[in-house]
Amino acid sequence: MALAITKTSLFMKTYNKLYPQIYSFSNLILAWKKARKHKTKKDYVVEFESKIKENLVSLYRDLKNETYFPEKLNVFILRDPKTRKISKSTFRDRIVHHAVCNIIEPIFDKRFIYDCCANRKGKSNLFALKRFCKFKREVSKNGKLNGILNNNQISGYCLKADIRHYFEEVNHGILINILKRKICDEKTINLINKILRNYPNKEKGMPLGNLTSQFFANVYLNELDYFVKYKLRAKYYIRYVDDFVILHNSKRQLEIWKVEIDKFLRQELKLELHKDKSRIIPLSKGVDFVGFKNFYYFRLLRKRNVKKMLMKIKLFKEGLLPHEKLLESFQGWNAYAKWANSYKLREKLLNLIEKPVSKI
């Protein structure tokens, strides 16, 4: 009984008087430190910090007096390998984003399901990968099943789904209503509205690249998480941003859930599943999730991740990429690639760094 009361109070509790916490000078200093992390040599950081006291005091006053408005976004195209439109906020606005998330993120994070894996402390794509491996073993009952064709057929299926144009389709009105369930502070909601509306479409969409967009993405799709976990009662569900998987031993059950999920997304969140990227896959065929092709007994890197590293090596050979930058990239890629069965591949790429470009 006590446990039930505790859970109810957790979900029913609301918060007010958050706005003074957001613009407090101590929170702005913390937000500034987070915004500058790993970017201390950037021109825009150096410029802001050349008058750090004046700039932070000015920001404090603008927020306190509710005269703060975000500056125009810097929009550019990134091809890596997908073509994405990235909208970059000014450094001053990024400090505000951190200031907002510092205060309201802890309120919502405790409501997120355990297997919501992106943009959360202690969670990552590798956390999602480990959970997927655990789930596939449980669904397939640890692997072997005597099949018609051979005696090593892996049982079980995976609904691998993607939400179509997710960041472009997030409805501001629905998001604000979700936030208002916990935040009863008009000034905080007004500030969030200003951040959301600093986008070409004033009714929907969030800029890729903003910290607030990453956080609001989880808040918005927490509605889907609860629907899948507590309405459909799907046990083996993992979501990473707008990609999610559900594992089950019945293909028919996954087909039913896929229809119900698409209906829920359309009716409640004004979203829809990507038709080409949402399908049911036998676990024996391997599932592409969080950067790896996951088979039962092994996992492979995506081909485009290998091609990307090869391209950097080629640029280095042509004198277009400094040796330090190449090593930095390779070290990061190597740490990531270790999670796949890739020993020979990593050794090959390491050797290529010392070989002529014609050998690549």
PDB file of C-alpha atoms in Angstrom, residues 78-184:
ATOM      1  CA  LEU A  78      25.572  18.034 -42.635  1.00  0.00           C
ATOM      2  CA  ARG A  79      26.144  14.916 -44.754  1.00  0.00           C
ATOM      3  CA  ASP A  80      27.393  12.143 -42.465  1.00  0.00           C
ATOM      4  CA  PRO A  81      26.282  10.103 -44.515  1.00  0.00           C
ATOM      5  CA  LYS A  82      22.631  11.143 -44.193  1.00  0.00           C
ATOM      6  CA  THR A  83      21.786  14.673 -45.239  1.00  0.00           C
ATOM      7  CA  ARG A  84      20.627  16.537 -42.153  1.00  0.00           C
ATOM      8  CA  LYS A  85      19.726  20.158 -41.559  1.00  0.00           C
ATOM      9  CA  ILE A  86      21.475  21.245 -38.353  1.00  0.00           C
ATOM     10  CA  SER A  87      20.364  24.406 -36.581  1.00  0.00           C
ATOM     11  CA  LYS A  88      22.994  25.813 -34.269  1.00  0.00           C
ATOM     12  CA  SER A  89      22.146  28.233 -31.461  1.00  0.00           C
ATOM     13  CA  THR A  90      24.456  31.016 -30.323  1.00  0.00           C
ATOM     14  CA  PHE A  91      26.657  30.341 -27.312  1.00  0.00           C
ATOM     15  CA  ARG A  92      24.565  32.706 -25.187  1.00  0.00           C
ATOM     16  CA  ASP A  93      21.400  30.766 -26.037  1.00  0.00           C
ATOM     17  CA  ARG A  94      23.124  27.453 -25.332  1.00  0.00           C
ATOM     18  CA  ILE A  95      23.832  28.669 -21.806  1.00  0.00           C
ATOM     19  CA  VAL A  96      20.088  29.269 -21.402  1.00  0.00           C
ATOM     20  CA  HIS A  97      19.358  25.755 -22.706  1.00  0.00           C
ATOM     21  CA  HIS A  98      21.654  24.266 -20.082  1.00  0.00           C
ATOM     22  CA  ALA A  99      20.145  26.504 -17.402  1.00  0.00           C
ATOM     23  CA  VAL A 100      16.642  25.237 -18.249  1.00  0.00           C
ATOM     24  CA  CYS A 101      17.678  21.567 -18.420  1.00  0.00           C
ATOM     25  CA  ASN A 102      19.636  21.815 -15.147  1.00  0.00           C
ATOM     26  CA  ILE A 103      16.371  22.558 -13.330  1.00  0.00           C
ATOM     27  CA  ILE A 104      13.633  20.683 -15.168  1.00  0.00           C
ATOM     28  CA  GLU A 105      15.445  17.580 -16.460  1.00  0.00           C
ATOM     29  CA  PRO A 106      15.636  15.907 -12.994  1.00  0.00           C
ATOM     30  CA  ILE A 107      11.862  16.361 -12.648  1.00  0.00           C
ATOM     31  CA  PHE A 108      11.116  14.382 -15.800  1.00  0.00           C
ATOM     32  CA  ASP A 109      14.032  11.946 -15.840  1.00  0.00           C
ATOM     33  CA  LYS A 110      12.641  10.026 -12.855  1.00  0.00           C
ATOM     34  CA  ARG A 111       9.489   9.363 -14.919  1.00  0.00           C
ATOM     35  CA  PHE A 112      11.331   7.953 -17.929  1.00  0.00           C
ATOM     36  CA  ILE A 113      11.333   4.186 -18.346  1.00  0.00           C
ATOM     37  CA  TYR A 114      14.547   2.284 -17.659  1.00  0.00           C
ATOM     38  CA  ASP A 115      15.061   1.444 -21.338  1.00  0.00           C
ATOM     39  CA  CYS A 116      14.826   4.996 -22.638  1.00  0.00           C
ATOM     40  CA  CYS A 117      18.508   5.121 -23.526  1.00  0.00           C
ATOM     41  CA  ALA A 118      19.468   8.352 -25.308  1.00  0.00           C
ATOM     42  CA  ASN A 119      20.714  11.620 -23.808  1.00  0.00           C
ATOM     43  CA  ARG A 120      20.494  10.479 -20.191  1.00  0.00           C
ATOM     44  CA  LYS A 121      23.101  10.153 -17.465  1.00  0.00           C
ATOM     45  CA  GLY A 122      24.370   6.584 -17.305  1.00  0.00           C
ATOM     46  CA  LYS A 123      22.603   5.670 -20.545  1.00  0.00           C
ATOM     47  CA  SER A 124      24.024   5.544 -24.079  1.00  0.00           C
ATOM     48  CA  ASN A 125      23.957   3.585 -27.316  1.00  0.00           C
ATOM     49  CA  LEU A 126      26.190   0.976 -25.644  1.00  0.00           C
ATOM     50  CA  PHE A 127      23.701   0.655 -22.788  1.00  0.00           C
ATOM     51  CA  ALA A 128      20.971   0.089 -25.392  1.00  0.00           C
ATOM     52  CA  LEU A 129      23.198  -2.476 -27.102  1.00  0.00           C
ATOM     53  CA  LYS A 130      23.671  -4.454 -23.874  1.00  0.00           C
ATOM     54  CA  ARG A 131      19.923  -4.405 -23.191  1.00  0.00           C
ATOM     55  CA  PHE A 132      19.227  -5.628 -26.731  1.00  0.00           C
ATOM     56  CA  CYS A 133      21.648  -8.538 -26.245  1.00  0.00           C
ATOM     57  CA  LYS A 134      19.972  -9.448 -22.955  1.00  0.00           C
ATOM     58  CA  PHE A 135      16.490  -9.313 -24.489  1.00  0.00           C
ATOM     59  CA  LYS A 136      17.391 -11.384 -27.555  1.00  0.00           C
ATOM     60  CA  ARG A 137      18.740 -14.164 -25.310  1.00  0.00           C
ATOM     61  CA  GLU A 138      15.554 -14.188 -23.254  1.00  0.00           C
ATOM     62  CA  VAL A 139      13.215 -14.112 -26.256  1.00  0.00           C
ATOM     63  CA  SER A 140      15.113 -16.824 -28.127  1.00  0.00           C
ATOM     64  CA  LYS A 141      15.587 -18.878 -24.934  1.00  0.00           C
ATOM     65  CA  ASN A 142      19.359 -18.681 -25.291  1.00  0.00           C
ATOM     66  CA  GLY A 143      19.664 -19.483 -28.917  1.00  0.00           C
ATOM     67  CA  LYS A 144      19.222 -22.862 -30.443  1.00  0.00           C
ATOM     68  CA  LEU A 145      16.008 -24.222 -31.864  1.00  0.00           C
ATOM     69  CA  ASN A 146      15.740 -27.216 -34.197  1.00  0.00           C
ATOM     70  CA  GLY A 147      14.382 -25.669 -37.346  1.00  0.00           C
ATOM     71  CA  ILE A 148      13.183 -27.108 -40.628  1.00  0.00           C
ATOM     72  CA  LEU A 149      16.332 -26.110 -42.495  1.00  0.00           C
ATOM     73  CA  ASN A 150      18.990 -26.655 -39.837  1.00  0.00           C
ATOM     74  CA  ASN A 151      19.514 -27.263 -36.145  1.00  0.00           C
ATOM     75  CA  ASN A 152      20.854 -23.794 -35.396  1.00  0.00           C
ATOM     76  CA  GLN A 153      17.848 -21.617 -36.229  1.00  0.00           C
ATOM     77  CA  ILE A 154      17.408 -18.698 -33.804  1.00  0.00           C
ATOM     78  CA  SER A 155      13.831 -18.209 -32.650  1.00  0.00           C
ATOM     79  CA  GLY A 156      12.157 -14.848 -32.088  1.00  0.00           C
ATOM     80  CA  TYR A 157      11.436 -11.647 -33.969  1.00  0.00           C
ATOM     81  CA  CYS A 158      12.137  -7.950 -33.648  1.00  0.00           C
ATOM     82  CA  LEU A 159       9.948  -5.000 -34.581  1.00  0.00           C
ATOM     83  CA  LYS A 160      12.549  -2.431 -35.640  1.00  0.00           C
ATOM     84  CA  ALA A 161      10.839   0.940 -36.029  1.00  0.00           C
ATOM     85  CA  ASP A 162      11.674   4.533 -36.839  1.00  0.00           C
ATOM     86  CA  ILE A 163       9.480   7.618 -36.504  1.00  0.00           C
ATOM     87  CA  ARG A 164       9.205   9.575 -39.744  1.00  0.00           C
ATOM     88  CA  HIS A 165      10.843  13.032 -39.654  1.00  0.00           C
ATOM     89  CA  TYR A 166      10.617  13.042 -35.878  1.00  0.00           C
ATOM     90  CA  PHE A 167      12.332  16.308 -34.953  1.00  0.00           C
ATOM     91  CA  GLU A 168      10.508  18.158 -37.737  1.00  0.00           C
ATOM     92  CA  GLU A 169       7.096  16.906 -36.594  1.00  0.00           C
ATOM     93  CA  VAL A 170       7.089  17.402 -32.803  1.00  0.00           C
ATOM     94  CA  ASN A 171       3.920  19.401 -32.096  1.00  0.00           C
ATOM     95  CA  HIS A 172       4.627  22.374 -29.810  1.00  0.00           C
ATOM     96  CA  GLY A 173       1.124  22.479 -28.346  1.00  0.00           C
ATOM     97  CA  ILE A 174       1.168  18.798 -27.387  1.00  0.00           C
ATOM     98  CA  LEU A 175       4.673  19.101 -25.929  1.00  0.00           C
ATOM     99  CA  ILE A 176       3.712  22.124 -23.823  1.00  0.00           C
ATOM    100  CA  ASN A 177       0.642  20.299 -22.488  1.00  0.00           C
ATOM    101  CA  ILE A 178       2.844  17.354 -21.489  1.00  0.00           C
ATOM    102  CA  LEU A 179       5.260  19.695 -19.715  1.00  0.00           C
ATOM    103  CA  LYS A 180       2.401  21.461 -17.914  1.00  0.00           C
ATOM    104  CA  ARG A 181       1.413  18.221 -16.197  1.00  0.00           C
ATOM    105  CA  LYS A 182       4.508  18.641 -14.030  1.00  0.00           C
ATOM    106  CA  ILE A 183       5.414  22.322 -14.366  1.00  0.00           C
ATOM    107  CA  CYS A 184       2.911  24.791 -12.888  1.00  0.00           C
TER     108      CYS A 184
END
